[in-house]
Amino acid sequence: MIILGVLLIAWLGALVRTVFGFGEALVSMPLLALLGYDLKTSTALIGAVGLLVALPATIREWHRIDFRAVRRLVTGSLIGVPLGILLVKTLPASVVLHGLGLFLIVYGGYSLWRSHSGRVGKPRLVAKGYDYLAGIVSGALGSAYNSHGVPVAVYGMLKQWPATHLRAILQAHFLCVGVLVVISHVAAGFWSLEAVKVLLMVIPGLVLTVPLGNWIVDRMAPARAIKFVYGALIIFGLLLMLK
């Protein structure tokens, strides 16, 4: 019964990632914790599922990817990874996660209100150098709390990347960072025979979940997609506040 719950949660996370381009860990990890599933196995499983989802998504969105932006983001992430490890050792996880959650709720709520009121601000952080900074924050939060997608999503919103453009960059960034994440999980001893068995059971469901997510994306108007992303930020912020 627990395994069925784990599978459903993993597939839900994969669907969220496919539709929004990020957020599978923010949805899956709290639910797996509520289920009482082993933390190390959960971390390894969701990291691997994220990588498996990112590969076909990157291929699908290939023509929309700004590879120079991805390169800068990934370079920043490589710098940010050791900073995240330092962050874990120096600050309580609850302080960082609750602070991030509060920021997402406020930013998502404010942006959603602006979009409904018809107010559109100017793009922020236009200089390309900010890509490295966003990557550093992404790498730090990724290595520390498995939340590397949130900074890049918020950054893309500030730059006002179109929804399709943002989702393509997110997936390509996740593909590169996801390889590093899985390798780090292996090195840290998170993988076990149990994790491998569950992953093998998850994979067949991805054959249905990923196309379902793509079907939803293809029928979502760009303006509505941006509003859904803002709403997702609020939900993910609430999930972080509950951690």
Tab-separated table of N, CA, C and O in Angstrom, residues 74-172:
chain	number	residue	atom	x	y	z
A	74	VAL	N	24.048	27.056	-15.568
A	74	VAL	CA	24.711	25.837	-15.091
A	74	VAL	C	26.068	26.173	-14.487
A	74	VAL	O	26.461	25.605	-13.455
A	75	THR	N	26.798	27.105	-15.106
A	75	THR	CA	28.088	27.530	-14.557
A	75	THR	C	27.904	28.102	-13.149
A	75	THR	O	28.662	27.783	-12.227
A	76	GLY	N	26.886	28.936	-13.001
A	76	GLY	CA	26.586	29.484	-11.677
A	76	GLY	C	26.203	28.398	-10.694
A	76	GLY	O	26.601	28.446	-9.517
A	77	SER	N	25.466	27.402	-11.158
A	77	SER	CA	25.033	26.308	-10.281
A	77	SER	C	26.223	25.519	-9.746
A	77	SER	O	26.227	25.077	-8.589
A	78	LEU	N	27.239	25.333	-10.584
A	78	LEU	CA	28.440	24.614	-10.142
A	78	LEU	C	29.125	25.355	-8.997
A	78	LEU	O	29.675	24.736	-8.081
A	79	ILE	N	29.073	26.678	-9.052
A	79	ILE	CA	29.642	27.485	-7.972
A	79	ILE	C	28.757	27.405	-6.730
A	79	ILE	O	29.236	27.395	-5.596
A	80	GLY	N	27.444	27.350	-6.957
A	80	GLY	CA	26.498	27.382	-5.851
A	80	GLY	C	26.406	26.101	-5.049
A	80	GLY	O	26.049	26.134	-3.866
A	81	VAL	N	26.725	24.957	-5.666
A	81	VAL	CA	26.589	23.664	-4.979
A	81	VAL	C	27.371	23.612	-3.660
A	81	VAL	O	26.811	23.255	-2.616
A	82	PRO	N	28.668	23.943	-3.655
A	82	PRO	CA	29.384	23.904	-2.354
A	82	PRO	C	28.859	24.948	-1.364
A	82	PRO	O	28.918	24.728	-0.152
A	83	LEU	N	28.329	26.059	-1.877
A	83	LEU	CA	27.748	27.062	-0.984
A	83	LEU	C	26.513	26.504	-0.283
A	83	LEU	O	26.235	26.825	0.872
A	84	GLY	N	25.759	25.664	-1.000
A	84	GLY	CA	24.585	25.036	-0.405
A	84	GLY	C	24.955	24.094	0.720
A	84	GLY	O	24.270	24.031	1.754
A	85	ILE	N	26.033	23.360	0.527
A	85	ILE	CA	26.503	22.457	1.579
A	85	ILE	C	26.900	23.257	2.816
A	85	ILE	O	26.600	22.875	3.960
A	86	LEU	N	27.553	24.397	2.593
A	86	LEU	CA	27.921	25.280	3.706
A	86	LEU	C	26.676	25.842	4.382
A	86	LEU	O	26.630	25.976	5.605
A	87	LEU	N	25.663	26.131	3.570
A	87	LEU	CA	24.400	26.669	4.095
A	87	LEU	C	23.738	25.676	5.044
A	87	LEU	O	23.225	26.051	6.102
A	88	VAL	N	23.762	24.410	4.656
A	88	VAL	CA	23.167	23.359	5.490
A	88	VAL	C	23.862	23.282	6.847
A	88	VAL	O	23.227	23.067	7.884
A	89	LYS	N	25.174	23.461	6.828
A	89	LYS	CA	25.959	23.318	8.053
A	89	LYS	C	25.856	24.520	8.985
A	89	LYS	O	26.146	24.400	10.173
A	90	THR	N	25.480	25.685	8.438
A	90	THR	CA	25.508	26.906	9.245
A	90	THR	C	24.134	27.428	9.653
A	90	THR	O	24.008	28.088	10.680
A	91	LEU	N	23.096	27.136	8.863
A	91	LEU	CA	21.763	27.669	9.164
A	91	LEU	C	20.750	26.537	9.326
A	91	LEU	O	20.811	25.545	8.600
A	92	PRO	N	19.802	26.675	10.256
A	92	PRO	CA	18.730	25.671	10.390
A	92	PRO	C	17.905	25.608	9.101
A	92	PRO	O	17.574	26.650	8.517
A	93	ALA	N	17.573	24.405	8.665
A	93	ALA	CA	16.816	24.240	7.419
A	93	ALA	C	15.476	24.965	7.479
A	93	ALA	O	15.032	25.548	6.491
A	94	SER	N	14.840	24.952	8.639
A	94	SER	CA	13.520	25.572	8.764
A	94	SER	C	13.572	27.068	8.492
A	94	SER	O	12.659	27.622	7.877
A	95	VAL	N	14.650	27.728	8.902
A	95	VAL	CA	14.779	29.174	8.692
A	95	VAL	C	14.843	29.493	7.202
A	95	VAL	O	14.138	30.377	6.695
A	96	VAL	N	15.694	28.760	6.485
A	96	VAL	CA	15.869	29.007	5.049
A	96	VAL	C	14.606	28.649	4.269
A	96	VAL	O	14.134	29.417	3.428
A	97	LEU	N	14.027	27.475	4.551
A	97	LEU	CA	12.857	27.016	3.808
A	97	LEU	C	11.637	27.882	4.076
A	97	LEU	O	10.872	28.200	3.161
A	98	HIS	N	11.442	28.297	5.312
A	98	HIS	CA	10.311	29.164	5.637
A	98	HIS	C	10.486	30.549	5.023
A	98	HIS	O	9.517	31.162	4.554
A	99	GLY	N	11.729	31.031	5.009
A	99	GLY	CA	11.998	32.316	4.368
A	99	GLY	C	11.735	32.257	2.879
A	99	GLY	O	11.122	33.168	2.296
A	100	LEU	N	12.180	31.169	2.241
A	100	LEU	CA	11.936	30.987	0.815
A	100	LEU	C	10.443	30.833	0.543
A	100	LEU	O	9.913	31.401	-0.428
A	101	GLY	N	9.753	30.087	1.393
A	101	GLY	CA	8.312	29.894	1.217
A	101	GLY	C	7.548	31.198	1.313
A	101	GLY	O	6.656	31.476	0.503
A	102	LEU	N	7.910	32.028	2.297
A	102	LEU	CA	7.251	33.330	2.463
A	102	LEU	C	7.493	34.214	1.242
A	102	LEU	O	6.571	34.885	0.756
A	103	PHE	N	8.719	34.196	0.730
A	103	PHE	CA	9.029	34.986	-0.459
A	103	PHE	C	8.185	34.543	-1.653
A	103	PHE	O	7.639	35.372	-2.399
A	104	LEU	N	8.052	33.223	-1.850
A	104	LEU	CA	7.278	32.710	-2.983
A	104	LEU	C	5.804	33.093	-2.874
A	104	LEU	O	5.170	33.434	-3.869
A	105	ILE	N	5.260	33.040	-1.666
A	105	ILE	CA	3.851	33.406	-1.461
A	105	ILE	C	3.635	34.880	-1.787
A	105	ILE	O	2.699	35.244	-2.510
A	106	VAL	N	4.508	35.726	-1.260
A	106	VAL	CA	4.379	37.176	-1.491
A	106	VAL	C	4.601	37.508	-2.961
A	106	VAL	O	3.804	38.234	-3.574
A	107	TYR	N	5.678	36.972	-3.537
A	107	TYR	CA	5.988	37.279	-4.942
A	107	TYR	C	4.923	36.718	-5.876
A	107	TYR	O	4.460	37.414	-6.789
A	108	GLY	N	4.530	35.461	-5.652
A	108	GLY	CA	3.509	34.852	-6.505
A	108	GLY	C	2.180	35.563	-6.398
A	108	GLY	O	1.509	35.817	-7.404
A	109	GLY	N	1.790	35.928	-5.164
A	109	GLY	CA	0.520	36.635	-4.962
A	109	GLY	C	0.526	38.011	-5.604
A	109	GLY	O	-0.445	38.406	-6.265
A	110	TYR	N	1.621	38.741	-5.414
A	110	TYR	CA	1.723	40.089	-5.995
A	110	TYR	C	1.704	40.027	-7.524
A	110	TYR	O	0.993	40.800	-8.183
A	111	SER	N	2.468	39.091	-8.087
A	111	SER	CA	2.542	38.966	-9.547
A	111	SER	C	1.199	38.517	-10.124
A	111	SER	O	0.796	38.975	-11.195
A	112	LEU	N	0.510	37.625	-9.415
A	112	LEU	CA	-0.791	37.172	-9.882
A	112	LEU	C	-1.792	38.324	-9.867
A	112	LEU	O	-2.599	38.477	-10.793
A	113	TRP	N	-1.736	39.150	-8.828
A	113	TRP	CA	-2.617	40.320	-8.747
A	113	TRP	C	-2.337	41.289	-9.893
A	113	TRP	O	-3.262	41.807	-10.526
A	114	ARG	N	-1.050	41.521	-10.188
A	114	ARG	CA	-0.684	42.427	-11.281
A	114	ARG	C	-1.171	41.895	-12.625
A	114	ARG	O	-1.645	42.651	-13.477
A	115	SER	N	-1.046	40.597	-12.829
A	115	SER	CA	-1.458	40.018	-14.107
A	115	SER	C	-2.961	40.097	-14.289
A	115	SER	O	-3.455	40.327	-15.392
A	116	HIS	N	-3.727	39.937	-13.203
A	116	HIS	CA	-5.186	40.032	-13.295
A	116	HIS	C	-5.644	41.479	-13.456
A	116	HIS	O	-6.679	41.738	-14.073
A	117	SER	N	-4.869	42.419	-12.913
A	117	SER	CA	-5.242	43.826	-13.017
A	117	SER	C	-4.798	44.450	-14.327
A	117	SER	O	-5.099	45.610	-14.603
A	118	GLY	N	-4.077	43.681	-15.132
A	118	GLY	CA	-3.637	44.182	-16.429
A	118	GLY	C	-2.358	44.983	-16.378
A	118	GLY	O	-1.920	45.531	-17.384
A	119	ARG	N	-1.717	45.063	-15.208
A	119	ARG	CA	-0.486	45.822	-15.076
A	119	ARG	C	0.705	44.935	-15.434
A	119	ARG	O	0.887	43.871	-14.866
A	120	VAL	N	1.508	45.401	-16.371
A	120	VAL	CA	2.688	44.652	-16.789
A	120	VAL	C	3.915	45.529	-16.589
A	120	VAL	O	4.039	46.588	-17.218
A	121	GLY	N	4.787	45.147	-15.694
A	121	GLY	CA	5.990	45.926	-15.423
A	121	GLY	C	7.067	45.652	-16.451
A	121	GLY	O	6.946	44.787	-17.321
A	122	LYS	N	8.156	46.392	-16.341
A	122	LYS	CA	9.279	46.209	-17.247
A	122	LYS	C	10.109	45.009	-16.790
A	122	LYS	O	10.142	44.675	-15.611
A	123	PRO	N	10.774	44.345	-17.753
A	123	PRO	CA	11.634	43.227	-17.369
A	123	PRO	C	12.710	43.667	-16.381
A	123	PRO	O	13.258	44.762	-16.498
A	124	ARG	N	13.005	42.820	-15.420
A	124	ARG	CA	14.022	43.107	-14.413
A	124	ARG	C	15.256	42.243	-14.663
A	124	ARG	O	15.187	41.214	-15.334
A	125	LEU	N	16.382	42.668	-14.090
A	125	LEU	CA	17.625	41.889	-14.158
A	125	LEU	C	17.951	41.493	-15.590
A	125	LEU	O	18.200	40.328	-15.905
A	126	VAL	N	17.945	42.491	-16.475
A	126	VAL	CA	18.114	42.235	-17.908
A	126	VAL	C	19.530	41.802	-18.258
A	126	VAL	O	19.726	40.979	-19.155
A	127	ALA	N	20.542	42.328	-17.560
A	127	ALA	CA	21.936	42.018	-17.889
A	127	ALA	C	22.197	40.513	-17.804
A	127	ALA	O	21.713	39.832	-16.901
A	128	LYS	N	22.978	39.998	-18.764
A	128	LYS	CA	23.226	38.561	-18.832
A	128	LYS	C	24.015	38.054	-17.625
A	128	LYS	O	23.953	36.873	-17.289
A	129	GLY	N	24.760	38.942	-16.976
A	129	GLY	CA	25.536	38.528	-15.817
A	129	GLY	C	24.677	38.005	-14.682
A	129	GLY	O	25.150	37.211	-13.854
A	130	TYR	N	23.415	38.442	-14.644
A	130	TYR	CA	22.513	37.961	-13.599
A	130	TYR	C	22.204	36.468	-13.757
A	130	TYR	O	21.760	35.832	-12.801
A	131	ASP	N	22.426	35.931	-14.962
A	131	ASP	CA	22.210	34.497	-15.165
A	131	ASP	C	23.104	33.684	-14.228
A	131	ASP	O	22.691	32.671	-13.675
A	132	TYR	N	24.346	34.143	-14.073
A	132	TYR	CA	25.282	33.445	-13.189
A	132	TYR	C	24.796	33.505	-11.742
A	132	TYR	O	24.875	32.512	-11.009
A	133	LEU	N	24.307	34.684	-11.341
A	133	LEU	CA	23.827	34.851	-9.971
A	133	LEU	C	22.632	33.931	-9.705
A	133	LEU	O	22.556	33.278	-8.654
A	134	ALA	N	21.697	33.882	-10.659
A	134	ALA	CA	20.542	32.989	-10.517
A	134	ALA	C	20.996	31.539	-10.435
A	134	ALA	O	20.452	30.739	-9.668
A	135	GLY	N	22.015	31.193	-11.219
A	135	GLY	CA	22.547	29.833	-11.193
A	135	GLY	C	23.189	29.500	-9.856
A	135	GLY	O	23.047	28.386	-9.352
A	136	ILE	N	23.897	30.466	-9.278
A	136	ILE	CA	24.528	30.249	-7.968
A	136	ILE	C	23.473	29.963	-6.902
A	136	ILE	O	23.597	29.024	-6.115
A	137	VAL	N	22.414	30.786	-6.884
A	137	VAL	CA	21.331	30.588	-5.911
A	137	VAL	C	20.659	29.241	-6.152
A	137	VAL	O	20.336	28.501	-5.213
A	138	SER	N	20.472	28.896	-7.430
A	138	SER	CA	19.853	27.620	-7.781
A	138	SER	C	20.700	26.442	-7.296
A	138	SER	O	20.191	25.489	-6.706
A	139	GLY	N	22.001	26.521	-7.546
A	139	GLY	CA	22.891	25.443	-7.121
A	139	GLY	C	22.932	25.292	-5.616
A	139	GLY	O	22.949	24.177	-5.082
A	140	ALA	N	22.935	26.444	-4.906
A	140	ALA	CA	22.979	26.409	-3.446
A	140	ALA	C	21.723	25.772	-2.865
A	140	ALA	O	21.791	24.878	-2.011
A	141	LEU	N	20.556	26.221	-3.331
A	141	LEU	CA	19.299	25.668	-2.814
A	141	LEU	C	19.091	24.231	-3.289
A	141	LEU	O	18.445	23.433	-2.610
A	142	GLY	N	19.644	23.906	-4.449
A	142	GLY	CA	19.510	22.546	-4.963
A	142	GLY	C	20.302	21.545	-4.144
A	142	GLY	O	19.778	20.497	-3.749
A	143	SER	N	21.559	21.865	-3.877
A	143	SER	CA	22.393	20.934	-3.108
A	143	SER	C	21.963	20.873	-1.651
A	143	SER	O	22.112	19.851	-0.993
A	144	ALA	N	21.403	21.983	-1.155
A	144	ALA	CA	21.019	22.022	0.253
A	144	ALA	C	19.629	21.449	0.496
A	144	ALA	O	19.428	20.668	1.426
A	145	TYR	N	18.652	21.832	-0.344
A	145	TYR	CA	17.257	21.497	-0.055
A	145	TYR	C	16.481	20.955	-1.259
A	145	TYR	O	15.265	20.933	-1.243
A	146	ASN	N	17.220	20.571	-2.336
A	146	ASN	CA	16.568	19.999	-3.514
A	146	ASN	C	15.546	20.969	-4.120
A	146	ASN	O	14.531	20.543	-4.658
A	147	SER	N	15.824	22.269	-4.044
A	147	SER	CA	14.893	23.300	-4.548
A	147	SER	C	15.554	24.160	-5.620
A	147	SER	O	15.388	25.381	-5.650
A	148	HIS	N	16.303	23.535	-6.512
A	148	HIS	CA	17.058	24.298	-7.504
A	148	HIS	C	16.187	24.911	-8.606
A	148	HIS	O	16.627	25.815	-9.312
A	149	GLY	N	14.957	24.459	-8.742
A	149	GLY	CA	14.112	25.000	-9.805
A	149	GLY	C	13.492	26.342	-9.481
A	149	GLY	O	13.286	27.175	-10.375
A	150	VAL	N	13.208	26.582	-8.219
A	150	VAL	CA	12.504	27.795	-7.809
A	150	VAL	C	13.258	29.069	-8.187
A	150	VAL	O	12.670	29.984	-8.773
A	151	PRO	N	14.561	29.191	-7.878
A	151	PRO	CA	15.257	30.438	-8.227
A	151	PRO	C	15.249	30.742	-9.721
A	151	PRO	O	15.086	31.899	-10.117
A	152	VAL	N	15.413	29.707	-10.547
A	152	VAL	CA	15.436	29.923	-11.998
A	152	VAL	C	14.048	30.311	-12.501
A	152	VAL	O	13.910	31.167	-13.384
A	153	ALA	N	13.007	29.710	-11.934
A	153	ALA	CA	11.640	30.060	-12.326
A	153	ALA	C	11.322	31.513	-11.974
A	153	ALA	O	10.780	32.268	-12.791
A	154	VAL	N	11.665	31.914	-10.746
A	154	VAL	CA	11.426	33.301	-10.321
A	154	VAL	C	12.248	34.259	-11.168
A	154	VAL	O	11.768	35.321	-11.588
A	155	TYR	N	13.485	33.898	-11.438
A	155	TYR	CA	14.364	34.731	-12.255
A	155	TYR	C	13.777	34.911	-13.659
A	155	TYR	O	13.778	36.023	-14.211
A	156	GLY	N	13.275	33.817	-14.235
A	156	GLY	CA	12.653	33.911	-15.557
A	156	GLY	C	11.423	34.794	-15.557
A	156	GLY	O	11.153	35.516	-16.528
A	157	MET	N	10.666	34.756	-14.454
A	157	MET	CA	9.507	35.637	-14.331
A	157	MET	C	9.940	37.103	-14.280
A	157	MET	O	9.321	37.973	-14.903
A	158	LEU	N	11.017	37.386	-13.551
A	158	LEU	CA	11.516	38.757	-13.451
A	158	LEU	C	12.007	39.267	-14.812
A	158	LEU	O	11.850	40.441	-15.138
A	159	LYS	N	12.593	38.373	-15.585
A	159	LYS	CA	13.076	38.758	-16.913
A	159	LYS	C	11.965	38.753	-17.958
A	159	LYS	O	12.181	39.144	-19.096
A	160	GLN	N	10.775	38.255	-17.516
A	160	GLN	CA	9.600	38.161	-18.391
A	160	GLN	C	9.869	37.299	-19.627
A	160	GLN	O	9.476	37.623	-20.745
A	161	TRP	N	10.545	36.170	-19.394
A	161	TRP	CA	10.663	35.195	-20.462
A	161	TRP	C	9.274	34.638	-20.767
A	161	TRP	O	8.496	34.370	-19.845
A	162	PRO	N	8.923	34.444	-22.023
A	162	PRO	CA	7.643	33.800	-22.345
A	162	PRO	C	7.562	32.427	-21.688
A	162	PRO	O	8.589	31.788	-21.434
A	163	ALA	N	6.347	31.975	-21.406
A	163	ALA	CA	6.162	30.703	-20.688
A	163	ALA	C	6.859	29.544	-21.386
A	163	ALA	O	7.506	28.708	-20.731
A	164	THR	N	6.752	29.476	-22.714
A	164	THR	CA	7.386	28.373	-23.445
A	164	THR	C	8.904	28.478	-23.372
A	164	THR	O	9.608	27.477	-23.238
A	165	HIS	N	9.423	29.689	-23.445
A	165	HIS	CA	10.860	29.939	-23.370
A	165	HIS	C	11.380	29.561	-21.986
A	165	HIS	O	12.422	28.913	-21.851
A	166	LEU	N	10.651	29.960	-20.959
A	166	LEU	CA	11.044	29.663	-19.576
A	166	LEU	C	11.051	28.162	-19.331
A	166	LEU	O	11.999	27.623	-18.745
A	167	ARG	N	9.997	27.471	-19.777
A	167	ARG	CA	9.910	26.030	-19.543
A	167	ARG	C	11.058	25.298	-20.249
A	167	ARG	O	11.631	24.355	-19.694
A	168	ALA	N	11.423	25.752	-21.457
A	168	ALA	CA	12.511	25.114	-22.202
A	168	ALA	C	13.844	25.295	-21.491
A	168	ALA	O	14.637	24.348	-21.352
A	169	ILE	N	14.112	26.503	-20.999
A	169	ILE	CA	15.359	26.769	-20.292
A	169	ILE	C	15.410	25.975	-18.988
A	169	ILE	O	16.454	25.413	-18.622
A	170	LEU	N	14.284	25.928	-18.268
A	170	LEU	CA	14.227	25.166	-17.030
A	170	LEU	C	14.568	23.692	-17.257
A	170	LEU	O	15.350	23.094	-16.508
A	171	GLN	N	13.990	23.100	-18.290
A	171	GLN	CA	14.206	21.678	-18.537
A	171	GLN	C	15.654	21.399	-18.922
A	171	GLN	O	16.249	20.418	-18.452
A	172	ALA	N	16.237	22.256	-19.768
A	172	ALA	CA	17.629	22.060	-20.162
A	172	ALA	C	18.560	22.246	-18.961
A	172	ALA	O	19.534	21.496	-18.788
